[in-house]
Amino acid sequence: MKFEQFQLERNQSLFENEVDYNLSESGIHPLKISEILTLEEQNEILDIELSYGYTNGTPLLRRRIANMYGNDITTDNVLITSGSAEANFLAVMTQLERDDEIVYMIPNYLQIYHLARSFNMNVKTVPLREELGWQWDLDELKKNITSKTKMIVICNPNNPTGSIMSNEVMDEVITIANDLDCWLLSDEVYRGAELSGVECRSLAGATDKTIVNGGLSKAYSLPGLRIGWSVSSEEYINKAWSFHDFTVINVSYLSDWIASRILTEERRKKILNRTKEHLKHNSKLLFDWAKEITSISISRPEASAIAFAKINIPLDSEKFVFDLRDHYSVLLTAGKWHGLEGYVRIGYGTPSDYVLGGLARIKQYLISQ
Ligand SMILES: Cc1ncc(COP(=O)(O)O)c(C=O)c1O
């Protein structure tokens, strides 16, 4: 099988550990086990038997996640996956076939885009409009929806712009999906990382055919746990679980155990508060820095530790990123890898001094242009 290269992930894997300043990450600087578990729990870990556990996730973890989404969602509506990446993969593999048409927002984290195209599905891209605060233009969206649309795919909050879908657009998307009886796939892995500290609206349960994917890698600062999930109808969850038997069988029992402990309402709010404080502080650093720079202009994100910056000088995004990497040892991601040329994405989730160090080098680079 011939498949497309996931340029964003590959460039990050190759270089993120090689540069002095890795500003290519989109999450908040990771938490340590000692910061999230009590001493008693840390001791308990030493005695845990590392069994398979439950292939769909332990009932306790599924209950904790169901509770995050309100009354209509039960443990039977939740599947634990290896990151939200696996949850996205399962949605494409179980619901779509060759030649099926999907409607997809750009710019984006292009996992589903590359995956669907690699399996010869027809991906229709509909741009988010910067002049609308990185929202879909509803007329443009409607023009791209046809009776052949099998799935509408959303990333909300959006990577790389950090925008949150407005209620107006979301209501219309739900109406369209209901009228058409098509799938609605909402990747909500950045939910919980809002700069306002108020969790944005989830699409969970919005229609009978809605799949919401989330995880602990971004807002919860725990990418190394590799915990993700899908929330959907029982029918979908059972189907995705059957496919999951072929992918990873189940997530690490240890990760499931830790996630089950920290996702009580009180503890998860504590982690999200840390996220909010960190985002508030570092976004100020970024915007203060950006005031003096004219060769790029940064859109203000509403969520996530990333900002999408327009390049105002004649440089394509990959050249910008490669030059900066090779001559200033700073890694960003190129707009091209998010499906939109002319931009770069700057991550500001690392510790403040580190972010400032990276920004100082970017400034030097821009002055030299
Ligand atoms: C929008 C989006 N979805 C999914 C993922 C995959 O994350 P994970 O598998 O760690 O949950 C990422 C990673 O950057 C992402 O940006």
mmCIF file of C-alpha atoms and ligand atoms in Angstrom:
data_model
loop_
_atom_site.group_PDB
_atom_site.id
_atom_site.type_symbol
_atom_site.label_atom_id
_atom_site.label_comp_id
_atom_site.label_asym_id
_atom_site.label_seq_id
_atom_site.Cartn_x
_atom_site.Cartn_y
_atom_site.Cartn_z
ATOM 1 C CA MET A 1 0.000 0.000 0.000
ATOM 2 C CA LYS A 2 1.184 3.505 -0.842
ATOM 3 C CA PHE A 3 0.462 6.105 1.814
ATOM 4 C CA GLU A 4 1.109 9.798 2.178
ATOM 5 C CA GLN A 5 3.826 11.041 4.494
ATOM 6 C CA PHE A 6 2.625 12.783 7.676
ATOM 7 C CA GLN A 7 5.111 15.643 7.277
ATOM 8 C CA LEU A 8 4.307 17.388 10.540
ATOM 9 C CA GLU A 9 4.853 14.336 12.749
ATOM 10 C CA ARG A 10 7.922 13.186 10.842
ATOM 11 C CA ASN A 11 9.655 16.568 11.026
ATOM 12 C CA GLN A 12 8.902 16.794 14.721
ATOM 13 C CA SER A 13 10.168 13.277 15.455
ATOM 14 C CA LEU A 14 13.373 13.864 13.522
ATOM 15 C CA PHE A 15 14.332 17.225 14.970
ATOM 16 C CA GLU A 16 12.496 18.035 18.206
ATOM 17 C CA ASN A 17 15.175 16.429 20.368
ATOM 18 C CA GLU A 18 18.051 17.855 18.321
ATOM 19 C CA VAL A 19 17.419 21.604 18.571
ATOM 20 C CA ASP A 20 18.200 24.020 21.434
ATOM 21 C CA TYR A 21 14.616 25.350 21.418
ATOM 22 C CA ASN A 22 11.772 23.095 20.437
ATOM 23 C CA LEU A 23 8.781 25.399 19.918
ATOM 24 C CA SER A 24 7.037 22.862 17.699
ATOM 25 C CA GLU A 25 5.016 21.248 20.510
ATOM 26 C CA SER A 26 1.352 22.111 20.817
ATOM 27 C CA GLY A 27 0.742 20.968 24.391
ATOM 28 C CA ILE A 28 1.725 22.299 27.792
ATOM 29 C CA HIS A 29 5.054 21.241 29.282
ATOM 30 C CA PRO A 30 4.480 17.664 30.594
ATOM 31 C CA LEU A 31 3.680 16.924 34.217
ATOM 32 C CA LYS A 32 5.676 14.463 36.317
ATOM 33 C CA ILE A 33 4.132 11.458 38.059
ATOM 34 C CA SER A 34 5.205 13.032 41.369
ATOM 35 C CA GLU A 35 3.117 16.127 40.535
ATOM 36 C CA ILE A 36 -0.108 14.276 39.789
ATOM 37 C CA LEU A 37 -0.186 11.324 42.215
ATOM 38 C CA THR A 38 -0.170 11.316 46.020
ATOM 39 C CA LEU A 39 2.734 9.601 47.812
ATOM 40 C CA GLU A 40 0.369 6.794 48.691
ATOM 41 C CA GLU A 41 -0.564 6.318 45.046
ATOM 42 C CA GLN A 42 3.081 6.429 43.986
ATOM 43 C CA ASN A 43 3.763 3.604 46.441
ATOM 44 C CA GLU A 44 0.720 1.690 45.233
ATOM 45 C CA ILE A 45 2.151 1.743 41.711
ATOM 46 C CA LEU A 46 5.060 -0.406 42.872
ATOM 47 C CA ASP A 47 2.651 -3.208 43.675
ATOM 48 C CA ILE A 48 0.480 -3.060 40.589
ATOM 49 C CA GLU A 49 0.374 -6.215 38.497
ATOM 50 C CA LEU A 50 0.945 -5.169 34.908
ATOM 51 C CA SER A 51 -1.909 -7.116 33.369
ATOM 52 C CA TYR A 52 -3.804 -6.393 30.173
ATOM 53 C CA GLY A 53 -6.735 -5.030 32.131
ATOM 54 C CA TYR A 54 -9.783 -4.270 29.978
ATOM 55 C CA THR A 55 -9.245 -3.947 26.253
ATOM 56 C CA ASN A 56 -11.809 -1.122 25.982
ATOM 57 C CA GLY A 57 -10.461 0.641 29.104
ATOM 58 C CA THR A 58 -11.258 -0.044 32.756
ATOM 59 C CA PRO A 59 -14.842 0.662 33.834
ATOM 60 C CA LEU A 60 -13.493 3.239 36.309
ATOM 61 C CA LEU A 61 -11.655 5.241 33.650
ATOM 62 C CA ARG A 62 -14.601 5.046 31.256
ATOM 63 C CA ARG A 63 -16.887 6.266 34.032
ATOM 64 C CA ARG A 64 -14.579 9.181 34.830
ATOM 65 C CA ILE A 65 -14.565 10.206 31.162
ATOM 66 C CA ALA A 66 -18.332 9.727 30.738
ATOM 67 C CA ASN A 67 -18.825 12.054 33.748
ATOM 68 C CA MET A 68 -16.902 14.783 31.934
ATOM 69 C CA TYR A 69 -19.547 14.897 29.201
ATOM 70 C CA GLY A 70 -22.799 15.074 31.140
ATOM 71 C CA ASN A 71 -25.793 12.933 31.918
ATOM 72 C CA ASP A 72 -26.580 11.341 28.583
ATOM 73 C CA ILE A 73 -23.110 9.781 28.285
ATOM 74 C CA THR A 74 -22.471 6.491 30.095
ATOM 75 C CA THR A 75 -19.482 4.118 30.307
ATOM 76 C CA ASP A 76 -20.926 2.238 27.302
ATOM 77 C CA ASN A 77 -20.449 5.388 25.213
ATOM 78 C CA VAL A 78 -16.688 5.512 25.873
ATOM 79 C CA LEU A 79 -13.737 3.638 24.375
ATOM 80 C CA ILE A 80 -10.193 4.193 25.672
ATOM 81 C CA THR A 81 -7.648 4.471 22.858
ATOM 82 C CA SER A 82 -3.931 4.881 22.438
ATOM 83 C CA GLY A 83 -3.951 8.665 22.183
ATOM 84 C CA SER A 84 -6.603 10.599 20.312
ATOM 85 C CA ALA A 85 -4.564 9.636 17.237
ATOM 86 C CA GLU A 86 -5.837 6.066 17.496
ATOM 87 C CA ALA A 87 -9.370 7.326 18.122
ATOM 88 C CA ASN A 88 -9.177 9.339 14.862
ATOM 89 C CA PHE A 89 -7.754 6.344 13.025
ATOM 90 C CA LEU A 90 -10.584 4.079 14.205
ATOM 91 C CA ALA A 91 -13.234 6.570 13.070
ATOM 92 C CA VAL A 92 -11.841 6.660 9.529
ATOM 93 C CA MET A 93 -11.253 2.909 9.341
ATOM 94 C CA THR A 94 -14.633 1.837 10.666
ATOM 95 C CA GLN A 95 -16.949 4.356 8.982
ATOM 96 C CA LEU A 96 -15.435 5.188 5.604
ATOM 97 C CA GLU A 97 -14.664 3.306 2.431
ATOM 98 C CA ARG A 98 -12.771 3.957 -0.757
ATOM 99 C CA ASP A 99 -14.290 6.863 -2.776
ATOM 100 C CA ASP A 100 -16.310 8.140 0.196
ATOM 101 C CA GLU A 101 -16.417 11.913 0.466
ATOM 102 C CA ILE A 102 -15.512 13.807 3.620
ATOM 103 C CA VAL A 103 -15.571 17.538 4.358
ATOM 104 C CA TYR A 104 -12.501 18.695 6.200
ATOM 105 C CA MET A 105 -11.317 21.996 7.721
ATOM 106 C CA ILE A 106 -8.010 23.575 6.738
ATOM 107 C CA PRO A 107 -5.600 24.519 8.327
ATOM 108 C CA ASN A 108 -5.480 21.456 10.533
ATOM 109 C CA TYR A 109 -3.517 18.634 12.100
ATOM 110 C CA LEU A 110 -3.467 16.617 8.902
ATOM 111 C CA GLN A 111 -3.659 13.078 10.345
ATOM 112 C CA ILE A 112 -7.172 12.346 9.061
ATOM 113 C CA TYR A 113 -6.485 14.181 5.793
ATOM 114 C CA HIS A 114 -3.455 12.037 4.900
ATOM 115 C CA LEU A 115 -5.020 8.857 6.205
ATOM 116 C CA ALA A 116 -8.260 9.260 4.251
ATOM 117 C CA ARG A 117 -6.428 10.187 1.038
ATOM 118 C CA SER A 118 -4.095 7.225 1.444
ATOM 119 C CA PHE A 119 -7.157 4.958 1.444
ATOM 120 C CA ASN A 120 -8.457 6.674 -1.721
ATOM 121 C CA MET A 121 -11.200 8.602 0.001
ATOM 122 C CA ASN A 122 -12.199 11.967 -1.396
ATOM 123 C CA VAL A 123 -11.229 14.771 1.021
ATOM 124 C CA LYS A 124 -12.945 18.102 0.287
ATOM 125 C CA THR A 125 -11.173 20.871 2.162
ATOM 126 C CA VAL A 126 -13.079 23.924 3.381
ATOM 127 C CA PRO A 127 -10.874 26.756 4.665
ATOM 128 C CA LEU A 128 -11.206 28.452 8.013
ATOM 129 C CA ARG A 129 -11.184 32.184 7.256
ATOM 130 C CA GLU A 130 -8.719 34.324 9.185
ATOM 131 C CA GLU A 131 -10.863 37.423 8.623
ATOM 132 C CA LEU A 132 -13.712 35.597 10.385
ATOM 133 C CA GLY A 133 -11.500 34.758 13.385
ATOM 134 C CA TRP A 134 -10.557 31.412 11.817
ATOM 135 C CA GLN A 135 -14.176 30.272 11.464
ATOM 136 C CA TRP A 136 -15.851 28.473 8.609
ATOM 137 C CA ASP A 137 -17.767 30.727 6.229
ATOM 138 C CA LEU A 138 -21.152 29.011 6.372
ATOM 139 C CA ASP A 139 -22.039 29.707 2.724
ATOM 140 C CA GLU A 140 -18.739 28.227 1.618
ATOM 141 C CA LEU A 141 -19.294 25.215 3.870
ATOM 142 C CA LYS A 142 -22.791 24.601 2.494
ATOM 143 C CA LYS A 143 -21.510 24.780 -1.090
ATOM 144 C CA ASN A 144 -19.120 21.937 -0.328
ATOM 145 C CA ILE A 145 -21.690 19.662 1.305
ATOM 146 C CA THR A 146 -23.446 17.286 -1.068
ATOM 147 C CA SER A 147 -25.604 14.192 -0.770
ATOM 148 C CA LYS A 148 -22.321 12.290 -1.134
ATOM 149 C CA THR A 149 -20.823 13.764 2.068
ATOM 150 C CA LYS A 150 -20.299 10.834 4.421
ATOM 151 C CA MET A 151 -18.520 12.664 7.236
ATOM 152 C CA ILE A 152 -17.850 16.221 8.387
ATOM 153 C CA VAL A 153 -14.538 16.371 10.211
ATOM 154 C CA ILE A 154 -13.839 19.088 12.749
ATOM 155 C CA CYS A 155 -10.864 19.964 14.903
ATOM 156 C CA ASN A 156 -12.154 22.107 17.779
ATOM 157 C CA PRO A 157 -10.363 23.930 19.337
ATOM 158 C CA ASN A 158 -8.433 24.062 16.114
ATOM 159 C CA ASN A 159 -4.818 23.122 15.609
ATOM 160 C CA PRO A 160 -2.915 25.211 14.418
ATOM 161 C CA THR A 161 -4.943 28.434 14.849
ATOM 162 C CA GLY A 162 -6.195 27.872 18.409
ATOM 163 C CA SER A 163 -9.646 29.152 17.385
ATOM 164 C CA ILE A 164 -12.846 27.845 18.970
ATOM 165 C CA MET A 165 -15.845 27.178 16.747
ATOM 166 C CA SER A 166 -18.569 29.767 17.323
ATOM 167 C CA ASN A 167 -22.028 28.675 18.479
ATOM 168 C CA GLU A 168 -23.512 29.928 15.218
ATOM 169 C CA VAL A 169 -21.230 27.752 13.085
ATOM 170 C CA MET A 170 -21.589 24.774 15.403
ATOM 171 C CA ASP A 171 -25.394 24.933 15.368
ATOM 172 C CA GLU A 172 -25.362 25.022 11.574
ATOM 173 C CA VAL A 173 -22.924 22.103 11.333
ATOM 174 C CA ILE A 174 -25.212 20.037 13.590
ATOM 175 C CA THR A 175 -28.233 20.925 11.450
ATOM 176 C CA ILE A 176 -26.408 19.968 8.256
ATOM 177 C CA ALA A 177 -25.186 16.655 9.729
ATOM 178 C CA ASN A 178 -28.676 15.823 11.007
ATOM 179 C CA ASP A 179 -30.388 16.698 7.708
ATOM 180 C CA LEU A 180 -27.885 14.648 5.751
ATOM 181 C CA ASP A 181 -27.667 11.856 8.319
ATOM 182 C CA CYS A 182 -23.876 11.901 7.900
ATOM 183 C CA TRP A 183 -21.123 11.316 10.454
ATOM 184 C CA LEU A 184 -19.773 14.201 12.484
ATOM 185 C CA LEU A 185 -16.250 13.622 13.748
ATOM 186 C CA SER A 186 -14.984 16.167 16.242
ATOM 187 C CA ASP A 187 -11.359 16.009 17.363
ATOM 188 C CA GLU A 188 -11.483 17.849 20.697
ATOM 189 C CA VAL A 189 -8.045 17.015 22.036
ATOM 190 C CA TYR A 190 -7.390 20.735 22.816
ATOM 191 C CA ARG A 191 -10.615 21.100 24.810
ATOM 192 C CA GLY A 192 -9.689 22.166 28.340
ATOM 193 C CA ALA A 193 -6.828 24.366 27.114
ATOM 194 C CA GLU A 194 -8.936 27.517 26.651
ATOM 195 C CA LEU A 195 -7.171 30.749 27.592
ATOM 196 C CA SER A 196 -10.377 31.884 29.319
ATOM 197 C CA GLY A 197 -10.339 28.782 31.523
ATOM 198 C CA VAL A 198 -13.908 27.968 30.431
ATOM 199 C CA GLU A 199 -14.212 24.617 28.679
ATOM 200 C CA CYS A 200 -15.705 25.137 25.234
ATOM 201 C CA ARG A 201 -18.822 23.383 23.991
ATOM 202 C CA SER A 202 -18.349 19.741 23.085
ATOM 203 C CA LEU A 203 -20.175 18.085 20.223
ATOM 204 C CA ALA A 204 -20.613 14.897 22.289
ATOM 205 C CA GLY A 205 -24.128 13.577 21.753
ATOM 206 C CA ALA A 206 -24.973 16.352 19.243
ATOM 207 C CA THR A 207 -26.368 13.836 16.716
ATOM 208 C CA ASP A 208 -26.833 10.052 16.674
ATOM 209 C CA LYS A 209 -23.794 9.837 14.418
ATOM 210 C CA THR A 210 -21.373 12.101 16.274
ATOM 211 C CA ILE A 211 -17.952 10.855 17.330
ATOM 212 C CA VAL A 212 -15.985 13.006 19.776
ATOM 213 C CA ASN A 213 -12.315 12.207 20.297
ATOM 214 C CA GLY A 214 -10.238 13.561 23.150
ATOM 215 C CA GLY A 215 -7.247 12.717 25.251
ATOM 216 C CA LEU A 216 -4.741 13.675 27.913
ATOM 217 C CA SER A 217 -1.879 14.852 25.677
ATOM 218 C CA LYS A 218 -2.641 18.565 25.382
ATOM 219 C CA ALA A 219 -4.791 20.351 27.969
ATOM 220 C CA TYR A 220 -3.828 17.749 30.599
ATOM 221 C CA SER A 221 -0.069 17.907 29.840
ATOM 222 C CA LEU A 222 0.340 14.118 29.832
ATOM 223 C CA PRO A 223 1.285 13.028 26.297
ATOM 224 C CA GLY A 224 3.501 10.220 27.602
ATOM 225 C CA LEU A 225 0.529 8.373 29.059
ATOM 226 C CA ARG A 226 -0.845 7.889 25.526
ATOM 227 C CA ILE A 227 -4.414 8.027 26.792
ATOM 228 C CA GLY A 228 -7.126 9.025 24.357
ATOM 229 C CA TRP A 229 -10.813 8.243 23.993
ATOM 230 C CA SER A 230 -13.860 8.215 21.768
ATOM 231 C CA VAL A 231 -17.299 9.221 22.958
ATOM 232 C CA SER A 232 -20.187 8.164 20.737
ATOM 233 C CA SER A 233 -23.235 5.901 20.426
ATOM 234 C CA GLU A 234 -22.948 2.413 21.894
ATOM 235 C CA GLU A 235 -23.161 1.010 18.378
ATOM 236 C CA TYR A 236 -20.191 3.057 17.178
ATOM 237 C CA ILE A 237 -18.169 2.343 20.314
ATOM 238 C CA ASN A 238 -18.642 -1.417 19.858
ATOM 239 C CA LYS A 239 -17.553 -1.224 16.249
ATOM 240 C CA ALA A 240 -14.502 0.886 17.026
ATOM 241 C CA TRP A 241 -13.639 -1.495 19.885
ATOM 242 C CA SER A 242 -13.732 -4.430 17.444
ATOM 243 C CA PHE A 243 -11.215 -2.652 15.231
ATOM 244 C CA HIS A 244 -9.135 -1.659 18.277
ATOM 245 C CA ASP A 245 -8.692 -5.434 18.868
ATOM 246 C CA PHE A 246 -6.543 -5.368 15.726
ATOM 247 C CA THR A 247 -4.581 -2.187 16.455
ATOM 248 C CA VAL A 248 -3.225 -2.025 20.001
ATOM 249 C CA ILE A 249 -5.577 -4.461 21.871
ATOM 250 C CA ASN A 250 -5.535 -2.069 24.807
ATOM 251 C CA VAL A 251 -3.625 0.847 26.278
ATOM 252 C CA SER A 252 -1.004 0.329 28.970
ATOM 253 C CA TYR A 253 -2.623 -0.801 32.208
ATOM 254 C CA LEU A 254 -0.404 1.625 34.121
ATOM 255 C CA SER A 255 -1.582 4.581 32.037
ATOM 256 C CA ASP A 256 -5.207 3.561 32.531
ATOM 257 C CA TRP A 257 -4.595 3.278 36.297
ATOM 258 C CA ILE A 258 -3.012 6.740 36.543
ATOM 259 C CA ALA A 259 -5.668 8.370 34.350
ATOM 260 C CA SER A 260 -8.435 6.820 36.477
ATOM 261 C CA ARG A 261 -6.959 8.439 39.603
ATOM 262 C CA ILE A 262 -6.427 11.932 38.197
ATOM 263 C CA LEU A 263 -9.693 12.360 36.308
ATOM 264 C CA THR A 264 -11.909 12.944 39.318
ATOM 265 C CA GLU A 265 -13.631 16.310 38.872
ATOM 266 C CA GLU A 266 -11.498 18.005 41.510
ATOM 267 C CA ARG A 267 -8.146 16.712 40.311
ATOM 268 C CA ARG A 268 -8.781 17.271 36.652
ATOM 269 C CA LYS A 269 -9.839 20.879 37.381
ATOM 270 C CA LYS A 270 -6.559 21.377 39.240
ATOM 271 C CA ILE A 271 -4.583 20.270 36.191
ATOM 272 C CA LEU A 272 -6.676 22.461 33.888
ATOM 273 C CA ASN A 273 -6.117 25.453 36.178
ATOM 274 C CA ARG A 274 -2.359 24.968 35.883
ATOM 275 C CA THR A 275 -2.852 24.882 32.104
ATOM 276 C CA LYS A 276 -4.845 28.105 32.128
ATOM 277 C CA GLU A 277 -2.278 29.948 34.282
ATOM 278 C CA HIS A 278 0.554 28.749 32.092
ATOM 279 C CA LEU A 279 -1.225 29.784 28.887
ATOM 280 C CA LYS A 280 -2.131 33.183 30.300
ATOM 281 C CA HIS A 281 1.431 33.911 31.360
ATOM 282 C CA ASN A 282 3.207 32.617 28.255
ATOM 283 C CA SER A 283 0.755 34.055 25.732
ATOM 284 C CA LYS A 284 1.506 37.497 27.213
ATOM 285 C CA LEU A 285 5.225 36.883 26.677
ATOM 286 C CA LEU A 286 4.558 35.874 23.098
ATOM 287 C CA PHE A 287 2.357 38.862 22.310
ATOM 288 C CA ASP A 288 4.711 41.337 23.968
ATOM 289 C CA TRP A 289 7.521 39.908 21.851
ATOM 290 C CA ALA A 290 5.394 40.032 18.688
ATOM 291 C CA LYS A 291 4.637 43.772 19.127
ATOM 292 C CA GLU A 292 8.141 44.627 17.926
ATOM 293 C CA ILE A 293 8.105 42.271 14.949
ATOM 294 C CA THR A 294 6.664 43.259 11.598
ATOM 295 C CA SER A 295 7.831 40.375 9.428
ATOM 296 C CA ILE A 296 5.236 38.052 10.985
ATOM 297 C CA SER A 297 1.795 38.757 12.454
ATOM 298 C CA ILE A 298 0.315 36.401 14.996
ATOM 299 C CA SER A 299 -3.355 35.504 15.357
ATOM 300 C CA ARG A 300 -4.499 35.491 18.949
ATOM 301 C CA PRO A 301 -5.482 31.903 19.870
ATOM 302 C CA GLU A 302 -8.518 31.261 22.084
ATOM 303 C CA ALA A 303 -7.186 27.878 23.164
ATOM 304 C CA SER A 304 -4.066 25.682 23.074
ATOM 305 C CA ALA A 305 -0.385 26.513 23.514
ATOM 306 C CA ILE A 306 0.073 27.380 19.847
ATOM 307 C CA ALA A 307 -0.219 30.522 17.760
ATOM 308 C CA PHE A 308 -0.424 30.678 13.981
ATOM 309 C CA ALA A 309 1.729 33.436 12.508
ATOM 310 C CA LYS A 310 1.395 34.925 9.039
ATOM 311 C CA ILE A 311 4.721 35.443 7.272
ATOM 312 C CA ASN A 312 4.845 39.006 5.898
ATOM 313 C CA ILE A 313 8.104 38.587 3.964
ATOM 314 C CA PRO A 314 8.667 36.587 0.763
ATOM 315 C CA LEU A 315 9.609 33.257 2.351
ATOM 316 C CA ASP A 316 7.746 29.992 2.080
ATOM 317 C CA SER A 317 6.889 28.305 5.351
ATOM 318 C CA GLU A 318 9.142 25.277 4.961
ATOM 319 C CA LYS A 319 12.182 27.396 4.095
ATOM 320 C CA PHE A 320 11.448 29.579 7.128
ATOM 321 C CA VAL A 321 11.287 26.512 9.405
ATOM 322 C CA PHE A 322 14.330 24.768 7.926
ATOM 323 C CA ASP A 323 16.522 27.935 7.983
ATOM 324 C CA LEU A 324 15.529 28.636 11.565
ATOM 325 C CA ARG A 325 16.201 25.042 12.524
ATOM 326 C CA ASP A 326 19.564 24.765 10.757
ATOM 327 C CA HIS A 327 21.023 28.194 11.619
ATOM 328 C CA TYR A 328 19.352 29.143 14.921
ATOM 329 C CA SER A 329 18.499 25.708 16.380
ATOM 330 C CA VAL A 330 14.807 26.535 16.918
ATOM 331 C CA LEU A 331 12.051 24.229 15.684
ATOM 332 C CA LEU A 332 8.607 25.480 14.577
ATOM 333 C CA THR A 333 6.067 23.818 12.305
ATOM 334 C CA ALA A 334 5.409 25.004 8.754
ATOM 335 C CA GLY A 335 1.996 26.177 7.584
ATOM 336 C CA LYS A 336 2.451 23.845 4.623
ATOM 337 C CA TRP A 337 2.335 20.862 7.018
ATOM 338 C CA HIS A 338 -1.010 22.159 8.283
ATOM 339 C CA GLY A 339 -2.400 22.614 4.780
ATOM 340 C CA LEU A 340 -1.915 26.404 4.563
ATOM 341 C CA GLU A 341 1.171 28.003 3.031
ATOM 342 C CA GLY A 342 2.400 31.408 4.223
ATOM 343 C CA TYR A 343 2.236 30.717 7.969
ATOM 344 C CA VAL A 344 4.275 29.118 10.741
ATOM 345 C CA ARG A 345 3.036 27.731 14.048
ATOM 346 C CA ILE A 346 4.766 28.759 17.266
ATOM 347 C CA GLY A 347 4.301 26.629 20.387
ATOM 348 C CA TYR A 348 4.447 28.460 23.716
ATOM 349 C CA GLY A 349 3.642 25.640 26.141
ATOM 350 C CA THR A 350 7.197 25.085 27.385
ATOM 351 C CA PRO A 351 8.616 26.867 30.493
ATOM 352 C CA SER A 352 8.709 30.671 30.159
ATOM 353 C CA ASP A 353 12.506 31.090 30.027
ATOM 354 C CA TYR A 354 12.728 28.468 27.358
ATOM 355 C CA VAL A 355 9.999 30.146 25.274
ATOM 356 C CA LEU A 356 11.796 33.515 25.638
ATOM 357 C CA GLY A 357 15.104 31.941 24.571
ATOM 358 C CA GLY A 358 13.496 30.511 21.438
ATOM 359 C CA LEU A 359 11.695 33.769 20.619
ATOM 360 C CA ALA A 360 14.956 35.735 20.921
ATOM 361 C CA ARG A 361 16.527 33.467 18.304
ATOM 362 C CA ILE A 362 13.516 33.788 15.985
ATOM 363 C CA LYS A 363 13.895 37.567 16.239
ATOM 364 C CA GLN A 364 17.572 37.336 15.288
ATOM 365 C CA TYR A 365 16.606 35.214 12.307
ATOM 366 C CA LEU A 366 13.898 37.623 11.185
ATOM 367 C CA ILE A 367 16.248 40.624 11.509
ATOM 368 C CA SER A 368 18.726 38.828 9.258
ATOM 369 C CA GLN A 369 16.121 38.461 6.476
HETATM 370 C C1 LIG B 1 -5.668 17.883 16.589
HETATM 371 C C2 LIG B 1 -4.866 16.717 17.067
HETATM 372 N N1 LIG B 1 -5.455 15.523 17.158
HETATM 373 C C3 LIG B 1 -4.793 14.462 17.593
HETATM 374 C C4 LIG B 1 -3.464 14.537 17.955
HETATM 375 C C5 LIG B 1 -2.771 13.311 18.448
HETATM 376 O O1 LIG B 1 -2.529 13.440 19.828
HETATM 377 P P1 LIG B 1 -2.511 12.241 20.862
HETATM 378 O O2 LIG B 1 -2.546 10.968 20.105
HETATM 379 O O3 LIG B 1 -1.281 12.430 21.648
HETATM 380 O O4 LIG B 1 -3.762 12.417 21.701
HETATM 381 C C6 LIG B 1 -2.789 15.758 17.856
HETATM 382 C C7 LIG B 1 -1.362 15.863 18.190
HETATM 383 O O5 LIG B 1 -0.718 16.870 18.046
HETATM 384 C C8 LIG B 1 -3.515 16.890 17.413
HETATM 385 O O6 LIG B 1 -2.951 18.094 17.309
#
